[in-house]
Coordinates of C-alpha atoms in Angstrom, one line a residue:
M1 CA -91.1 16.0 -213.7
Y2 CA -94.8 16.0 -213.2
D3 CA -97.3 16.5 -216.0
R4 CA -100.4 18.6 -215.7
L5 CA -103.6 16.5 -215.4
K6 CA -105.8 16.2 -218.6
G7 CA -108.6 18.7 -218.6
F8 CA -107.0 21.1 -216.1
R9 CA -105.2 24.3 -217.0
D10 CA -102.4 26.5 -215.7
F11 CA -102.7 30.3 -216.1
Y12 CA -99.5 32.3 -216.1
P13 CA -99.6 36.0 -215.1
G14 CA -100.3 37.4 -218.5
E15 CA -103.2 35.0 -219.1
M16 CA -104.5 35.4 -215.6
R17 CA -104.5 39.2 -215.9
A18 CA -106.8 39.0 -219.0
R19 CA -109.1 36.5 -217.2
R20 CA -109.2 38.7 -214.1
E21 CA -110.2 41.7 -216.3
A22 CA -113.1 39.6 -217.8
M23 CA -114.2 38.3 -214.3
D24 CA -114.1 41.9 -213.0
A25 CA -116.3 43.0 -215.8
V26 CA -119.0 40.4 -215.1
E27 CA -118.8 40.9 -211.3
D28 CA -118.9 44.7 -211.7
A29 CA -122.1 44.4 -213.8
A30 CA -123.7 42.2 -211.1
R31 CA -122.8 44.6 -208.4
R32 CA -124.3 47.5 -210.3
Y33 CA -127.6 45.7 -210.3
G34 CA -127.5 45.1 -206.6
F35 CA -126.3 41.5 -206.5
R36 CA -124.3 40.6 -203.4
E37 CA -121.2 38.3 -203.4
I38 CA -121.3 35.0 -201.6
G39 CA -118.7 32.3 -201.0
T40 CA -119.5 28.6 -201.4
P41 CA -117.7 25.3 -200.6
A42 CA -115.9 23.3 -203.2
M43 CA -117.3 20.0 -201.9
E44 CA -120.9 18.9 -201.2
R45 CA -122.7 15.7 -200.5
A46 CA -123.1 13.7 -203.8
E47 CA -126.7 13.1 -203.0
M48 CA -127.5 16.7 -203.9
W49 CA -127.0 15.5 -207.5
T50 CA -127.8 11.8 -207.5
D51 CA -131.2 12.4 -205.8
K52 CA -132.2 14.7 -208.5
S53 CA -130.5 13.2 -211.6
G54 CA -130.0 9.5 -210.7
D55 CA -126.9 7.5 -209.9
E56 CA -125.8 7.6 -213.5
I57 CA -124.7 11.1 -213.0
V58 CA -121.8 9.8 -210.9
S59 CA -119.9 9.1 -214.0
E60 CA -119.7 12.9 -214.6
L61 CA -118.6 13.8 -211.0
Y62 CA -115.3 13.8 -209.1
D63 CA -116.9 11.9 -206.3
F64 CA -115.4 9.7 -203.5
E65 CA -116.1 8.5 -200.0
D66 CA -114.5 10.7 -197.4
Q67 CA -112.9 9.5 -194.1
G68 CA -116.2 9.9 -192.4
G69 CA -117.9 7.5 -194.8
R70 CA -119.8 10.2 -196.6
H71 CA -120.4 10.1 -200.3
V72 CA -119.1 13.5 -201.5
T73 CA -118.2 15.3 -204.7
L74 CA -116.3 18.3 -206.0
T75 CA -119.2 20.6 -207.0
P76 CA -120.0 20.4 -210.8
E77 CA -122.3 23.4 -210.7
L78 CA -123.5 26.0 -208.2
T79 CA -127.3 26.0 -208.4
P80 CA -127.9 23.1 -205.9
T81 CA -125.5 24.8 -203.5
V82 CA -127.2 28.2 -203.5
A83 CA -130.6 26.4 -203.2
R84 CA -129.3 24.7 -200.1
M85 CA -128.0 28.0 -198.7
V86 CA -131.4 29.7 -199.4
V87 CA -133.3 26.9 -197.6
A88 CA -130.9 27.1 -194.6
K89 CA -131.7 30.8 -193.9
Q90 CA -134.9 31.3 -195.9
Q91 CA -136.9 33.1 -193.2
A92 CA -134.1 35.5 -192.3
L93 CA -133.2 36.6 -195.9
S94 CA -134.8 39.7 -197.4
K95 CA -136.5 39.0 -200.7
P96 CA -135.7 39.2 -203.4
I97 CA -132.3 37.5 -202.7
K98 CA -129.8 38.6 -205.3
W99 CA -126.4 36.7 -205.2
Y100 CA -123.4 36.3 -207.3
S101 CA -120.1 34.4 -207.0
T102 CA -117.1 33.4 -209.1
R103 CA -115.3 30.1 -208.5
D104 CA -114.1 26.9 -210.0
F105 CA -116.1 23.7 -210.6
W106 CA -115.3 20.2 -211.7
R107 CA -116.9 17.7 -214.1
Y108 CA -115.4 14.5 -215.3
E109 CA -116.0 14.8 -219.1
E110 CA -113.9 14.7 -222.2
P111 CA -112.0 17.9 -222.6
Q112 CA -112.5 19.9 -225.8
S113 CA -112.4 23.5 -227.0
G114 CA -114.2 25.7 -224.5
R115 CA -114.7 22.8 -222.1
N116 CA -112.3 21.5 -219.4
R117 CA -112.7 19.2 -216.4
E118 CA -112.0 22.2 -214.1
F119 CA -113.7 25.4 -215.2
Y120 CA -114.6 28.8 -213.7
Q121 CA -117.9 30.5 -213.7
T122 CA -119.6 33.6 -212.4
N123 CA -123.1 32.7 -211.2
V124 CA -125.8 35.4 -210.9
D125 CA -129.2 34.5 -209.3
V126 CA -132.4 36.1 -208.1
F127 CA -134.6 34.3 -205.6
G128 CA -138.1 35.3 -204.5
S129 CA -139.6 37.0 -207.6
S130 CA -141.7 35.4 -210.4
E131 CA -142.1 38.7 -212.2
P132 CA -140.9 39.2 -215.8
E133 CA -138.7 42.0 -214.5
A134 CA -136.5 39.5 -212.7
D135 CA -135.9 37.6 -215.9
A136 CA -135.2 40.8 -217.7
E137 CA -132.8 42.0 -215.1
V138 CA -130.8 38.8 -215.3
L139 CA -130.6 39.3 -219.1
A140 CA -129.7 42.9 -218.7
T141 CA -126.9 42.0 -216.2
A142 CA -125.5 39.5 -218.7
A143 CA -125.7 42.0 -221.6
D144 CA -124.0 44.8 -219.6
A145 CA -121.2 42.5 -218.6
L146 CA -120.6 41.6 -222.3
T147 CA -120.8 45.2 -223.6
S148 CA -118.4 46.4 -220.8
L149 CA -115.9 44.0 -222.3
G150 CA -116.2 45.8 -225.6
L151 CA -118.7 43.4 -227.3
T152 CA -121.6 44.8 -229.3
G153 CA -124.9 43.5 -230.7
E154 CA -123.1 42.4 -233.8
D155 CA -121.0 40.1 -231.6
F156 CA -123.5 38.2 -229.5
E157 CA -127.2 37.4 -229.2
F158 CA -129.4 35.8 -226.5
H159 CA -131.6 32.9 -227.8
V160 CA -134.6 32.9 -225.5
S161 CA -137.4 30.5 -225.1
H162 CA -139.7 28.9 -222.4
R163 CA -139.6 25.4 -221.1
D164 CA -143.4 25.1 -221.1
V165 CA -143.4 26.0 -224.8
L166 CA -141.7 22.7 -225.6
G167 CA -143.4 20.7 -222.8
G168 CA -146.8 21.9 -223.7
A169 CA -146.3 21.4 -227.5
L170 CA -145.1 17.9 -226.9
E171 CA -148.0 17.0 -224.6
S172 CA -150.5 18.3 -227.3
F173 CA -149.8 15.2 -229.4
D174 CA -152.0 12.2 -229.2
A175 CA -149.1 10.1 -228.1
D176 CA -147.4 8.8 -225.0
V177 CA -144.4 11.2 -225.2
Q178 CA -141.5 11.1 -222.7
V179 CA -141.4 14.8 -222.5
R180 CA -138.2 15.2 -220.5
D181 CA -136.3 12.9 -222.9
A182 CA -137.7 14.8 -225.9
I183 CA -136.6 18.2 -224.4
R184 CA -133.1 16.7 -224.0
V185 CA -133.1 15.8 -227.7
V186 CA -134.2 19.3 -228.6
D187 CA -131.3 20.7 -226.5
K188 CA -128.9 18.7 -228.8
R189 CA -130.7 19.8 -232.0
A190 CA -127.9 22.0 -233.3
K191 CA -125.3 19.2 -232.8
L192 CA -127.2 16.5 -234.7
D193 CA -127.9 16.0 -238.4
Y194 CA -131.6 16.3 -239.2
D195 CA -132.4 12.6 -239.7
D196 CA -130.6 11.6 -236.5
Y197 CA -132.5 14.3 -234.7
I198 CA -135.9 13.2 -236.0
D199 CA -135.1 9.6 -235.2
R200 CA -134.2 10.5 -231.6
L201 CA -137.4 12.6 -231.2
A202 CA -139.4 9.6 -232.5
G203 CA -137.7 7.5 -230.0
T204 CA -139.3 9.5 -227.2
G205 CA -142.8 8.4 -228.2
L206 CA -143.6 10.6 -231.3
S207 CA -144.2 9.2 -234.8
T208 CA -141.8 10.4 -237.5
A209 CA -144.5 12.6 -238.9
Q210 CA -145.2 14.1 -235.5
A211 CA -141.6 14.7 -234.8
E212 CA -141.2 16.5 -238.2
A213 CA -144.4 18.6 -237.5
F214 CA -143.1 19.5 -234.0
D215 CA -139.7 20.5 -235.4
D216 CA -141.3 22.6 -238.1
V217 CA -143.2 24.7 -235.6
I218 CA -140.4 25.3 -233.2
A219 CA -138.0 26.1 -236.1
S220 CA -140.3 28.8 -237.2
N221 CA -139.9 30.8 -234.0
D222 CA -143.4 32.2 -234.6
L223 CA -145.2 32.4 -231.2
D224 CA -148.6 32.8 -232.8
D225 CA -148.1 29.7 -235.0
L226 CA -147.0 27.8 -231.9
V227 CA -150.1 28.7 -230.0
D228 CA -152.4 27.7 -232.9
F229 CA -150.4 24.4 -233.4
A230 CA -150.5 23.3 -229.7
E231 CA -154.0 24.5 -228.8
S232 CA -152.8 24.2 -225.2
E233 CA -153.4 26.4 -222.2
R234 CA -149.9 25.5 -221.0
V235 CA -148.4 26.8 -224.2
T236 CA -150.6 29.9 -224.3
D237 CA -149.6 30.8 -220.7
A238 CA -145.9 30.2 -221.5
V239 CA -146.1 32.4 -224.6
E240 CA -147.8 35.1 -222.6
N241 CA -145.0 35.0 -220.0
L242 CA -142.3 35.0 -222.7
R243 CA -143.8 38.0 -224.3
A244 CA -143.9 39.8 -221.0
V245 CA -140.2 39.1 -220.4
L246 CA -139.4 40.4 -223.9
A247 CA -141.4 43.6 -223.2
A248 CA -139.4 44.0 -220.0
T249 CA -136.1 43.7 -221.8
E250 CA -137.2 46.6 -224.0
D251 CA -137.5 48.8 -221.0
Y252 CA -134.3 47.5 -219.6
G253 CA -132.5 48.5 -222.8
V254 CA -131.4 45.1 -223.9
R255 CA -134.1 43.9 -226.3
E256 CA -131.7 44.4 -229.2
Y257 CA -129.7 41.4 -228.0
V258 CA -132.7 39.0 -227.5
D259 CA -134.0 36.7 -230.2
V260 CA -136.8 34.2 -229.8
S261 CA -135.5 30.7 -230.3
L262 CA -138.0 28.0 -229.5
A263 CA -135.5 25.2 -229.9
T264 CA -133.5 26.6 -226.9
A265 CA -134.2 24.1 -224.2
R266 CA -131.3 24.0 -221.7
G267 CA -130.7 20.3 -220.8
L268 CA -131.0 20.5 -217.0
D269 CA -134.3 19.2 -215.7
Y270 CA -134.7 21.9 -213.0
Y271 CA -135.5 24.7 -215.5
T272 CA -139.2 25.6 -215.4
G273 CA -139.8 28.8 -217.4
V274 CA -137.9 31.2 -219.5
V275 CA -134.5 29.9 -220.6
F276 CA -131.8 31.5 -222.6
E277 CA -128.3 30.9 -224.1
C278 CA -125.7 33.4 -225.4
F279 CA -124.3 32.7 -228.8
D280 CA -121.7 34.3 -231.1
S281 CA -123.8 36.2 -233.7
T282 CA -121.3 35.3 -236.5
G283 CA -121.5 31.6 -235.7
E284 CA -117.7 31.3 -235.6
V285 CA -117.8 30.1 -232.0
G286 CA -120.0 27.1 -232.7
R287 CA -121.3 26.4 -229.2
S288 CA -123.2 28.3 -226.5
V289 CA -121.1 30.8 -224.7
F290 CA -123.2 30.6 -221.5
G291 CA -126.8 30.3 -220.5
G292 CA -129.4 30.4 -217.8
G293 CA -133.1 30.5 -217.0
R294 CA -135.8 30.1 -214.5
Y295 CA -135.9 27.3 -211.9
D296 CA -139.0 28.0 -209.7
D297 CA -139.3 24.5 -208.2
L298 CA -135.7 23.9 -207.0
I299 CA -135.8 25.6 -203.6
E300 CA -139.0 23.6 -202.7
S301 CA -137.3 20.4 -203.8
F302 CA -134.5 21.1 -201.4
G303 CA -137.0 21.3 -198.5
G304 CA -137.7 25.1 -198.6
Q305 CA -140.8 27.1 -199.0
P306 CA -141.9 27.6 -202.7
T307 CA -139.5 30.2 -204.0
P308 CA -139.3 31.3 -207.7
A309 CA -135.7 31.8 -209.0
V310 CA -133.9 32.8 -212.1
G311 CA -130.2 33.2 -213.0
F312 CA -127.3 32.6 -215.3
A313 CA -123.7 31.4 -215.3
T314 CA -120.9 32.9 -217.4
G315 CA -118.1 30.5 -218.1
Y316 CA -114.5 31.5 -218.5
S317 CA -113.7 28.7 -220.9
T318 CA -116.1 29.8 -223.6
L319 CA -116.3 33.6 -223.0
P320 CA -112.7 34.1 -224.1
L321 CA -113.5 32.3 -227.4
L322 CA -116.2 34.9 -228.1
C323 CA -114.0 37.9 -227.0
Q324 CA -111.0 36.6 -229.0
R325 CA -113.1 36.2 -232.1
A326 CA -114.4 39.7 -231.7
G327 CA -111.0 41.1 -231.0
V328 CA -111.8 42.5 -227.6
W329 CA -110.1 39.9 -225.3
P330 CA -107.8 41.8 -222.9
E331 CA -104.1 41.7 -223.8
E332 CA -102.5 38.7 -222.1
E333 CA -99.5 40.6 -220.7
I334 CA -98.5 41.9 -217.3
R335 CA -98.4 45.6 -216.7
T336 CA -96.4 47.6 -214.2
D337 CA -96.8 51.3 -213.5
Y338 CA -93.4 52.0 -212.0
Y339 CA -90.1 50.2 -211.4
V340 CA -87.9 51.9 -208.8
L341 CA -84.3 51.0 -209.7
S342 CA -81.7 51.2 -207.0
V343 CA -77.9 51.8 -207.5
G344 CA -75.8 51.6 -204.4
D345 CA -76.7 51.9 -200.7
V346 CA -80.0 53.7 -201.3
R347 CA -82.6 51.3 -199.9
D348 CA -84.2 53.8 -197.6
V349 CA -84.9 56.4 -200.2
A350 CA -85.9 53.8 -202.9
A351 CA -88.4 52.2 -200.4
R352 CA -89.9 55.6 -199.5
V353 CA -90.4 56.4 -203.2
A354 CA -92.0 53.0 -203.8
R355 CA -94.3 53.5 -200.8
D356 CA -95.4 56.9 -201.9
L357 CA -96.3 55.6 -205.4
R358 CA -98.1 52.6 -204.0
D359 CA -100.1 54.8 -201.6
R360 CA -101.4 56.5 -204.8
G361 CA -102.7 53.1 -206.0
H362 CA -100.0 52.2 -208.5
V363 CA -98.4 48.9 -209.3
V364 CA -94.7 49.3 -208.2
E365 CA -91.8 46.9 -208.2
T366 CA -88.4 47.3 -206.7
D367 CA -85.2 45.3 -206.8
V368 CA -85.1 42.4 -204.3
S369 CA -82.2 40.5 -205.9
G370 CA -79.2 42.8 -205.7
R371 CA -78.9 43.1 -209.5
S372 CA -76.8 45.4 -211.6
F373 CA -78.2 48.5 -213.2
G374 CA -78.4 46.8 -216.6
A375 CA -80.1 43.7 -215.2
Q376 CA -82.7 45.9 -213.4
M377 CA -83.4 47.8 -216.6
N378 CA -83.9 44.6 -218.5
Y379 CA -86.2 43.3 -215.9
A380 CA -88.2 46.6 -215.9
D381 CA -88.6 46.2 -219.7
S382 CA -89.7 42.5 -219.2
I383 CA -92.5 43.5 -216.9
N384 CA -93.7 46.4 -219.2
A385 CA -92.9 49.1 -216.7
E386 CA -94.2 52.4 -217.9
T387 CA -91.9 54.5 -215.9
V388 CA -88.6 53.8 -214.2
V389 CA -87.5 55.9 -211.2
I390 CA -83.7 55.6 -210.8
V391 CA -82.5 56.1 -207.3
G392 CA -78.7 56.2 -207.4
E393 CA -76.0 57.3 -205.0
R394 CA -74.5 59.9 -207.4
D395 CA -77.9 61.5 -208.1
L396 CA -78.8 61.5 -204.5
A397 CA -75.6 63.3 -203.6
D398 CA -77.0 66.1 -205.7
G399 CA -80.5 65.7 -204.2
N400 CA -82.0 64.1 -207.3
V401 CA -83.6 61.0 -208.7
T402 CA -84.0 60.2 -212.5
V403 CA -87.4 59.6 -214.0
K404 CA -87.3 57.6 -217.3
D405 CA -90.2 57.1 -219.7
M406 CA -89.7 53.6 -221.0
A407 CA -91.7 54.0 -224.3
S408 CA -89.7 57.0 -225.5
G409 CA -86.5 56.5 -223.6
D410 CA -86.6 60.2 -222.4
Q411 CA -85.4 60.8 -218.9
T412 CA -85.0 63.8 -216.6
Q413 CA -83.7 64.5 -213.2
V414 CA -86.1 65.5 -210.4
P415 CA -85.4 66.8 -206.9
V416 CA -85.9 63.8 -204.6
D417 CA -88.0 65.8 -202.2
A418 CA -90.3 66.7 -205.1
F419 CA -91.0 63.2 -206.3
P420 CA -93.8 62.1 -206.4
G421 CA -94.8 65.4 -204.7
E422 CA -98.4 66.5 -205.4
H423 CA -98.7 64.3 -208.5
D424 CA -101.2 61.4 -208.3
E425 CA -99.5 59.8 -211.4
P426 CA -96.1 61.4 -211.7
R427 CA -94.5 60.8 -215.2
H428 CA -91.5 62.1 -217.1
D429 CA -93.5 64.8 -218.8
D430 CA -94.6 66.3 -215.5
F431 CA -91.0 67.2 -214.7
A432 CA -89.3 67.7 -218.1

């Protein structure tokens, strides 16, 4: 007997049905905004991550040397891959480039609630536009995906900030601040107690007093106070851009979901502008559900022409936690529209009935195991069949089949030539 690997999950049909419904909701939202689906490889050269983040990131990867002597890894995220793809055909692609994809990724980290070593995401990205409308459209796509699952503004909120807000404010101090390290500390702010957080900020080059003053201003979420505090052109420009994005979200109809949160940092170094994270409004799900932001320098760093970009990734480890808390997670059960039950030597008629129902777009099962009448009825009940069509030798001798509603137990005989007839969704009540 083999055990499942730690940090990996099995999804049985009921669970997978609910996950598929959630994935479809996110993908449908992306398609409605004109994003086009792409497919990407599960493996890439490890240098795509080590060149940008250093060799220490290897401890977080599923990396190895392949038989050709190449250092490769199972992909831990999608953004470097899509950057590579854009660079490869940059001149031929119409701008803006709007792509989405859903697939699995792998990171070697300690499993916990909402985090596994293999995880699934839908990534949605826009390349080729630096306008605030692109950021707003990404936020609108994410919001539409969530509301289509039944979530409301009382269930989720987007915490939005700008990377130059933090970077500019940190550079405004008369100190030799390690800005990237300080932003990583801010990204962990909610997970640390205050004293530890201030100590870590001070460890990046700030004094304790400077760290406390910096935290006071970002905790206020007041953009005017921030501009006055920093007295920095970089911060002023960032605040102007952030306000432009917020104004665009108003026109896109999603401003109600957006809150300014200056402590929102996003830990990855490639973010350059507006960043955001989605949170449970009630706080019951204590971690970010998903996030995204602008990464205008990444395409150029991969050898391409300067190309602004913005996007987000929805994860299917954390999204279920929010939907379950809100009571809108799809039911984890299989559903079947029709079960065609056979009694005797009636395969040709039963198969014709099943084909006709499937041609109308329904989920239809038939007996493939030679089971008894009772065993087939039990099976139909186990797969939540809504209607059972009984095709039996005796009924056929009279030119009939029996249509049974499984919820009520009511059944009626129907001329075999009239079923399904002109009905797109033939049920018991159509013939009773």
